[in-house]
Coordinates of C-alpha atoms in Angstrom, one line a residue:
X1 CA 94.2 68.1 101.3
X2 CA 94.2 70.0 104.8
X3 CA 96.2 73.0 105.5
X4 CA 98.4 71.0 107.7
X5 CA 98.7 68.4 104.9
X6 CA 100.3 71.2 103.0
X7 CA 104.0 71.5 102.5
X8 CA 104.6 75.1 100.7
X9 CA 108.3 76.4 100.6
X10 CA 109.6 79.9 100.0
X11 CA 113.4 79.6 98.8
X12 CA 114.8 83.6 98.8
X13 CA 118.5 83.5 97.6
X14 CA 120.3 85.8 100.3
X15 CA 121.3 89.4 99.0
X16 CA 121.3 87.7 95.4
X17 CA 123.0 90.4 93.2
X18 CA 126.0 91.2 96.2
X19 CA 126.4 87.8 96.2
X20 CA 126.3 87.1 92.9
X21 CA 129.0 90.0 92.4
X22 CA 131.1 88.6 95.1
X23 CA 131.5 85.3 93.4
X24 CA 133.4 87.7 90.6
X25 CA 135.1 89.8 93.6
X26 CA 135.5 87.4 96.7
X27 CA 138.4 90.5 97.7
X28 CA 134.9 92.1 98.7
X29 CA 133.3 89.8 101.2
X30 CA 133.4 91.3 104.8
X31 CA 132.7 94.9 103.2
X32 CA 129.8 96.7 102.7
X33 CA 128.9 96.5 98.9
X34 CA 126.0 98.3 97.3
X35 CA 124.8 97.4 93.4
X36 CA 123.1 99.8 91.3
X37 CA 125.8 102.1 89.9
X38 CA 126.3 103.0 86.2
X39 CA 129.0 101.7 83.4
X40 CA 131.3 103.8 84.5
X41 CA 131.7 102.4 88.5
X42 CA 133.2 99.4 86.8
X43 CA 136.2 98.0 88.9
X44 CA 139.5 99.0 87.1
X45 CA 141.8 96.4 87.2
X46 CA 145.5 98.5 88.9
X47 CA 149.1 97.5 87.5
X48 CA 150.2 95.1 90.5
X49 CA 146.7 93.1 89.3
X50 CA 144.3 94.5 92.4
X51 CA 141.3 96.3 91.4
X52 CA 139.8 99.9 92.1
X53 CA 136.2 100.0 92.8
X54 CA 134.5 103.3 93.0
X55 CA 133.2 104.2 96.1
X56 CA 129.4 105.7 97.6
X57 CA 130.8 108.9 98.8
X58 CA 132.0 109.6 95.3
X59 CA 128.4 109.0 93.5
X60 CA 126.8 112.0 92.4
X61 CA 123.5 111.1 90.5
X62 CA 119.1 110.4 91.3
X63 CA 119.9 107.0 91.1
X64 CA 118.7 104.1 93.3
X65 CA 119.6 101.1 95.4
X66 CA 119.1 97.5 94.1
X67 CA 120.5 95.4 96.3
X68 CA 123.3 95.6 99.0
X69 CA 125.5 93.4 101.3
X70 CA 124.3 92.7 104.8
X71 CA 127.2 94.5 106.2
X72 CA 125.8 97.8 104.0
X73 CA 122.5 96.9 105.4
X74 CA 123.9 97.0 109.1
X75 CA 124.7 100.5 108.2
X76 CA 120.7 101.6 107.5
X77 CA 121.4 100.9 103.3
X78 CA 118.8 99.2 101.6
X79 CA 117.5 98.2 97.9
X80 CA 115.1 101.5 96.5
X81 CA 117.0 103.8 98.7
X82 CA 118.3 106.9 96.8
X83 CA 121.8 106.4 95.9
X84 CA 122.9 110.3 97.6
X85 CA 121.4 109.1 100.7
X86 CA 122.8 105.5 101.4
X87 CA 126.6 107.6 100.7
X88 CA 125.7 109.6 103.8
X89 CA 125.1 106.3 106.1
X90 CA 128.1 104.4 104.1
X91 CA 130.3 106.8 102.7
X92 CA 133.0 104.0 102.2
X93 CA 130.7 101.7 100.3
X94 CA 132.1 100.0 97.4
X95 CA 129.4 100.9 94.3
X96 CA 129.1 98.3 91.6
X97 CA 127.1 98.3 88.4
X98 CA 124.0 96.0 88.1
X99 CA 125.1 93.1 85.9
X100 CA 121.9 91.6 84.9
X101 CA 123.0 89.0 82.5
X102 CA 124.8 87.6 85.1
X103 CA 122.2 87.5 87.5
X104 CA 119.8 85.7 85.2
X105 CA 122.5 83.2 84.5
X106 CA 122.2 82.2 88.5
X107 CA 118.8 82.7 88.5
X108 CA 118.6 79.6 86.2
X109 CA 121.2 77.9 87.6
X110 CA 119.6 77.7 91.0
X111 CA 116.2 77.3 90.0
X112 CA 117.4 74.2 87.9
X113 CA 119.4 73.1 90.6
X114 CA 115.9 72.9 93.0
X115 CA 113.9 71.2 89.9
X116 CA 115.9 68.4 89.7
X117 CA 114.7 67.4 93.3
X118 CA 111.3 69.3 93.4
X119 CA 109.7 70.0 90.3
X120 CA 106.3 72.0 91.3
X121 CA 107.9 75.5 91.3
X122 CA 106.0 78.7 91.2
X123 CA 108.6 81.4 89.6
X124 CA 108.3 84.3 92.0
X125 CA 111.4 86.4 90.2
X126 CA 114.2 86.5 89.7
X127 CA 115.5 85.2 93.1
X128 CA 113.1 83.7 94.8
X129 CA 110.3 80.5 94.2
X130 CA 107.6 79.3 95.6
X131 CA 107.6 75.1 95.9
X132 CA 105.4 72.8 96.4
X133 CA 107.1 69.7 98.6
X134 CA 103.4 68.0 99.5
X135 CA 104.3 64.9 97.9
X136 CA 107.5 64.1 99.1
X137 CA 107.5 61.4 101.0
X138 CA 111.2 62.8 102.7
X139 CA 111.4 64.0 106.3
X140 CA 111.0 67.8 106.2
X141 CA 114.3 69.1 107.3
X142 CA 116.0 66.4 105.3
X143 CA 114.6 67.5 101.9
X144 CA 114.9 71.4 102.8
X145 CA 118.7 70.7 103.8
X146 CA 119.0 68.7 100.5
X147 CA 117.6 71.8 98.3
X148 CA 120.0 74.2 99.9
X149 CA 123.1 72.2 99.1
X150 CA 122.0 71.4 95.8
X151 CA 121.3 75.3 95.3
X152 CA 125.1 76.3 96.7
X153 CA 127.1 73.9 95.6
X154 CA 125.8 74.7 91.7
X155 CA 125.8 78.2 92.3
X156 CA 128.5 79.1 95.5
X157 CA 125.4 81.1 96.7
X158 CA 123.5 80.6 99.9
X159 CA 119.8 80.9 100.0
X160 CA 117.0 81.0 102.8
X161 CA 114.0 78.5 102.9
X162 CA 110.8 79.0 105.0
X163 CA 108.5 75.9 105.0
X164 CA 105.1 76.1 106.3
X165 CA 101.5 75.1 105.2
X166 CA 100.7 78.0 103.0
X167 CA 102.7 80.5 101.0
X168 CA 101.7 83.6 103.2
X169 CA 103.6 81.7 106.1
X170 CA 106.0 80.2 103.9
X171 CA 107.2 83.6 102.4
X172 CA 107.4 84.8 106.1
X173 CA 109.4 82.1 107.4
X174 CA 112.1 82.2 105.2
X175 CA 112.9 86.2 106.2
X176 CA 113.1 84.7 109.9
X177 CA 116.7 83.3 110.1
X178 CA 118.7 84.6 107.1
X179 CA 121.1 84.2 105.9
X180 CA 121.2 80.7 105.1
X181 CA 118.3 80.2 107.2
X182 CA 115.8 76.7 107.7
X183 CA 112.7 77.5 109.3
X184 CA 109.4 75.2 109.3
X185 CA 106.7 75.4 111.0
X186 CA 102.8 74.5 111.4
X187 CA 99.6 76.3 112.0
X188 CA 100.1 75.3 115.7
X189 CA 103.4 77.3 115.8
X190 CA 101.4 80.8 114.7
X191 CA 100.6 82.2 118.2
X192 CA 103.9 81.6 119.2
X193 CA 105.8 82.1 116.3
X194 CA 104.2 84.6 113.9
X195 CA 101.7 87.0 116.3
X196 CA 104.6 88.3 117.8
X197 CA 106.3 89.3 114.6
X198 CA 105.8 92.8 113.2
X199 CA 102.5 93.1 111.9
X200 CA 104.4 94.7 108.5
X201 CA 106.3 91.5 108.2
X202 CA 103.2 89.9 106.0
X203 CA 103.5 90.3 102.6
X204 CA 101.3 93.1 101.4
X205 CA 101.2 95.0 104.5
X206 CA 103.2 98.2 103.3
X207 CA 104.5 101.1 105.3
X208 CA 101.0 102.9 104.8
X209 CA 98.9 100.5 105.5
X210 CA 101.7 99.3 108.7
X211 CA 101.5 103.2 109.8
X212 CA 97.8 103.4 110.2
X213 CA 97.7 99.8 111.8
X214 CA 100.5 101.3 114.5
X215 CA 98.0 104.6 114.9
X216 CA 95.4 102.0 115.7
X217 CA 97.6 100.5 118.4
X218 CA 98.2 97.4 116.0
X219 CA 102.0 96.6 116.3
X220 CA 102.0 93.1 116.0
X221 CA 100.1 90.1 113.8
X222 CA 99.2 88.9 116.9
X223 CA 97.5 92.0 117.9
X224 CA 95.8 92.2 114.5
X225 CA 94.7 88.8 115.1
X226 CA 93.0 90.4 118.2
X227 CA 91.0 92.9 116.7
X228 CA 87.3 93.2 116.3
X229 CA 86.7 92.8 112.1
X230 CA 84.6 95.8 112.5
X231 CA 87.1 98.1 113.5
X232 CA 89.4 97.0 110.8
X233 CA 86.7 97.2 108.3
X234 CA 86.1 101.0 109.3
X235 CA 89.3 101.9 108.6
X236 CA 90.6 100.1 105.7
X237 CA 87.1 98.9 103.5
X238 CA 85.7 95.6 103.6
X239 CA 88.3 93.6 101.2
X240 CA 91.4 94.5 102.5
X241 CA 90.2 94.3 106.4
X242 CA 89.0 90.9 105.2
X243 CA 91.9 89.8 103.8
X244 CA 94.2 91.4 107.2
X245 CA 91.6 89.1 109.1
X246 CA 92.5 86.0 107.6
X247 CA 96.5 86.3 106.9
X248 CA 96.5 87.1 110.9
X249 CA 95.4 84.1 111.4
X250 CA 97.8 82.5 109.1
X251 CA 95.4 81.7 106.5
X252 CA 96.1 81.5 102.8
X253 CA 94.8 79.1 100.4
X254 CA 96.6 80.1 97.0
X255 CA 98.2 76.9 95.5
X256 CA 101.4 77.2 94.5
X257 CA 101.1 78.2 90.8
X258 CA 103.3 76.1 88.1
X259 CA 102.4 76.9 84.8
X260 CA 104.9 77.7 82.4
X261 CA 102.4 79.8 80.9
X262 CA 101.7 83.4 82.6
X263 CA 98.9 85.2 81.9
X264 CA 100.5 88.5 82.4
X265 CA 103.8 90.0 83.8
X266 CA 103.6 92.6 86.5
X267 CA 105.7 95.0 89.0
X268 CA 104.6 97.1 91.3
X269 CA 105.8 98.8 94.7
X270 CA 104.5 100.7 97.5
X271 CA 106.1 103.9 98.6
X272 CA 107.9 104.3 101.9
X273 CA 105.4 107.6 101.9
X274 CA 102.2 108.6 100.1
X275 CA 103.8 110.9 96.7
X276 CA 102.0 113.5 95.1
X277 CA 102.0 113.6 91.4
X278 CA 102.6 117.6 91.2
X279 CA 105.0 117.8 94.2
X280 CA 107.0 114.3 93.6
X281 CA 107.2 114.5 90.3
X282 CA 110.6 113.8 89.5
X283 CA 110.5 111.2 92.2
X284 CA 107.3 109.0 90.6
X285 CA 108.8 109.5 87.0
X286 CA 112.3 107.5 88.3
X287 CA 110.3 105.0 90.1
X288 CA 107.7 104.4 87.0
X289 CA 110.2 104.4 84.9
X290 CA 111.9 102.0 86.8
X291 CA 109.2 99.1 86.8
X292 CA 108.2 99.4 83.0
X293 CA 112.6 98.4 83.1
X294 CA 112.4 95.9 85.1
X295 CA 109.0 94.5 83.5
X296 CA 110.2 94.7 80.3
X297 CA 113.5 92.6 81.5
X298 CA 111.1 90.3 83.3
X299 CA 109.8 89.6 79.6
X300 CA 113.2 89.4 78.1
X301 CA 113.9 87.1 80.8
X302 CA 111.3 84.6 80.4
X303 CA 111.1 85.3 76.6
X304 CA 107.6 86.9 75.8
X305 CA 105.8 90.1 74.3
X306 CA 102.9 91.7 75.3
X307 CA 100.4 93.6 73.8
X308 CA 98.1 95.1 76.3
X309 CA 99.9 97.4 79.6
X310 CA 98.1 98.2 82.4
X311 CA 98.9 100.2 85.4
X312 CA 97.5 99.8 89.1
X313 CA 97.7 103.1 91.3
X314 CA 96.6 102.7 95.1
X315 CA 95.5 105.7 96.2
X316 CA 96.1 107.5 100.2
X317 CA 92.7 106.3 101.3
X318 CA 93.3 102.7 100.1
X319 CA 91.3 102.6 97.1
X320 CA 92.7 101.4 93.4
X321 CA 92.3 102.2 90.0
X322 CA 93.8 100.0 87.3
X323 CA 93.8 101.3 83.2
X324 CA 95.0 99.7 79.8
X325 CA 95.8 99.9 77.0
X326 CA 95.7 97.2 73.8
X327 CA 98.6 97.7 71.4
X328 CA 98.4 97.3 67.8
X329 CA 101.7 94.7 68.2
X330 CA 103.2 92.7 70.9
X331 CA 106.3 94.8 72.6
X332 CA 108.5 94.0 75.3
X333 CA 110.9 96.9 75.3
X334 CA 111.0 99.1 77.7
X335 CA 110.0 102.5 76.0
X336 CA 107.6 101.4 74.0
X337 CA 105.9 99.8 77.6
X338 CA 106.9 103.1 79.2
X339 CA 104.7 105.0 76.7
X340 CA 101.9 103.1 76.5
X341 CA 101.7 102.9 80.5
X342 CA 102.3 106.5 80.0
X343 CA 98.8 106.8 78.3
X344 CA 96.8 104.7 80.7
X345 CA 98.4 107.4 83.7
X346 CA 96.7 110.2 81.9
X347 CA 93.1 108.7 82.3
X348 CA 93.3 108.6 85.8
X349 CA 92.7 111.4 89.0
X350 CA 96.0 112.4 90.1
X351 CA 94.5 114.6 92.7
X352 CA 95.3 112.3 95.5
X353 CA 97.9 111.6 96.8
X354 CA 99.7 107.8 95.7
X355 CA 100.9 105.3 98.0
X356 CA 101.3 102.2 95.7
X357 CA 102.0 102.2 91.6
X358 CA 102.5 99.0 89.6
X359 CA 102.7 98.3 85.8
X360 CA 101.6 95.4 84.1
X361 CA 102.1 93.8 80.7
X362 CA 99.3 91.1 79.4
X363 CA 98.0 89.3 76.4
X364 CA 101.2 87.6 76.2
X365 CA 103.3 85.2 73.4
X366 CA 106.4 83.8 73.1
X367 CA 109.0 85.7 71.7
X368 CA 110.4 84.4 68.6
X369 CA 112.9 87.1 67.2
X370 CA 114.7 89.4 69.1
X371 CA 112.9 93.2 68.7
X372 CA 115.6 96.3 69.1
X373 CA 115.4 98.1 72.5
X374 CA 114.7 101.5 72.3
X375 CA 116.2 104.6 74.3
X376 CA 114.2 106.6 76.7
X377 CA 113.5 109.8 74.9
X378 CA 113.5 113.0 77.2
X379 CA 110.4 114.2 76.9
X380 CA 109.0 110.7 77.4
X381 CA 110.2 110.8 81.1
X382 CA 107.8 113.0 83.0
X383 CA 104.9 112.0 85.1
X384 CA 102.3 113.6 83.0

């Protein structure tokens, strides 16, 4: 099958957790809304039946951003942001708790909703798929439209689809015209549609790597597209400058991936600046304690246990260094994935300064009981 031939959709469900939340409090919609509070920023329902929400300016905490509304976007506030920070661009912000059973509950609403009329899905998370729709024999914008109002009218939540011949383009596309956006296009459309984007808007272009592109005088994809392969390769190695070669050009050939089966479970994220493991280390404990969380709910999610935990750190100059570690038993809680990534961080430089850190759990089964979750101990959250 030809690239063209190809029919790959990325389906993003728009601000998922706001708009989850706002099904429960519609009184909310037109405001900006941020989600990542704690137990105690639950609304409090008043005596004439109208409800108190805590507000941003009030928060006091190192928390962080998960989500927020577009209008609290509009205002500079975005998911990772530090919580004391997004109250001095939106003060008035309403503050929710996360809710996470409820937005697993969507989660398989929708994604049940799109496998009734395309079946080959790739599970990218929690909000967001990858499908296949190469061997439909239904107009394009027909079947796209036919998946979005399947998706809201089980769920009362919009989503955003990007259909193009690969995933890389796909994923792209469906950023392009949200919320509630349709976008296709072909491999004919890339010099008119994508080179003009942002080079940072492909996915695995992070702010490092989009800083020393802009250094170069790189702004755009089109630009990158542009650029002698030697130059790139001077300044970024030969894989990566490889790989920013091709996804220029709007090339990708990874199928769309639908086993049920995963061979490991992984998150990872790439700082908004390189951190130092002396000098930010308060900073890089939050944020690793935060992905062995949310991979550990990633495997409570999709119901498995994992014995071996790896971690992936990307250093300033580009280059990456993975450890793990084999458990004697399968785990998927949290602190026990917390401490074991916690040993595979010791046997690695920490010199350098870090610009990407990820945490992985494999050698995965299915989870047949229900293991007790553990609490963080203190002395379990440094960045040793």
């Amino acid at each position: 099958m030809t690239a063209n031939a190809r029919r790959i959709a990325h389906l993003d469900m728009d601000a998922f957790y706001a708009s989850v939340e706002l099904l429960r409090y519609p009184e909310l919609r037109g405001r900006a809304v941020v989600i990542g509070g704690r137990s105690v920023h639950q609304p409090v329902m008043r005596d004439d039946g109208t409800r108190e929400f805590a507000i941003l300016r009030d928060y006091v905490g190192r928390g962080v951003i998960t989500t927020s509304t577009y209008e609290a976007r509009a205002l500079g506030v975005f998911s990772a942001m530090g919580m004391m920070k997004a109250a001095q661009l939106a003060p008035d912000a309403v503050l929710l708790p996360v809710d996470f059973d409820s937005y697993r509950h969507y989660s398989r609403l929708f994604k049940k909703a799109v496998a009734s009329i395309a079946p080959l899905i790739e599970d990218r998370g929690i909000d967001e798929i990858y499908i296949d729709l190469s061997e439909h024999d239904e107009e394009t914008r027909a079947l796209a439209t036919r998946i979005k109002n399947a998706v809201n009218e089980t769920t009362g939540l919009s989503c955003s689809i990007g259909i193009a011949p690969n995933k890389l383009l796909a994923k792209i596309c469906s950023d392009l015209e949200k919320p509630n956006g349709l976008t296709i296009l072909t491999m004919a459309d890339v010099p008119t549609r994508i080179w003009p984007l942002p080079a940072r808007k492909i996915n695995g272009i992070g702010p490092k790597a989009a800083e020393k592109l802009t250094a170069l005088g790189i702004l755009t994809i089109g630009d990158l597209a542009r650029t002698d392969a030697g130059l790139l390769q001077d300044h970024f190695g030969r894989s990566y400058s490889a790989w920013l070669g091709n996804v220029a050009q709007g090339i990708d050939d990874r199928p769309v991936t639908t086993s049920s089966e995963p061979k490991s479970i992984s998150r990872e994220t790439t700082f908004e600046r390189d951190l130092h493991a002396r000098h930010d280390r308060d900073k890089l404990s939050e944020i690793f304690t935060a992905l062995c969380t949310r991979v550990s709910e990633d495997l409570h999610r999709k119901g498995y246990l994992g014995r071996t935990i790896g971690i992936k750190l990307r250093y300033a100059d580009f280059s990456t260094v993975t450890r793990d570690v084999t458990l004697p038993a399968s785990v998927n809680d949290p602190a026990a994935i917390r401490r074991a990534a916690g040993e595979c961080l010791r046997r690695v430089p920490l010199e350098q300064r870090i610009r990407l850190l990820g945490v992985r759990v494999g050698a995965l089964s299915k989870n047949d009981g229900a293991p007790e979750r553990e609490d963080f101990s203190q002395g379990e959250l440094g960045f040793e």
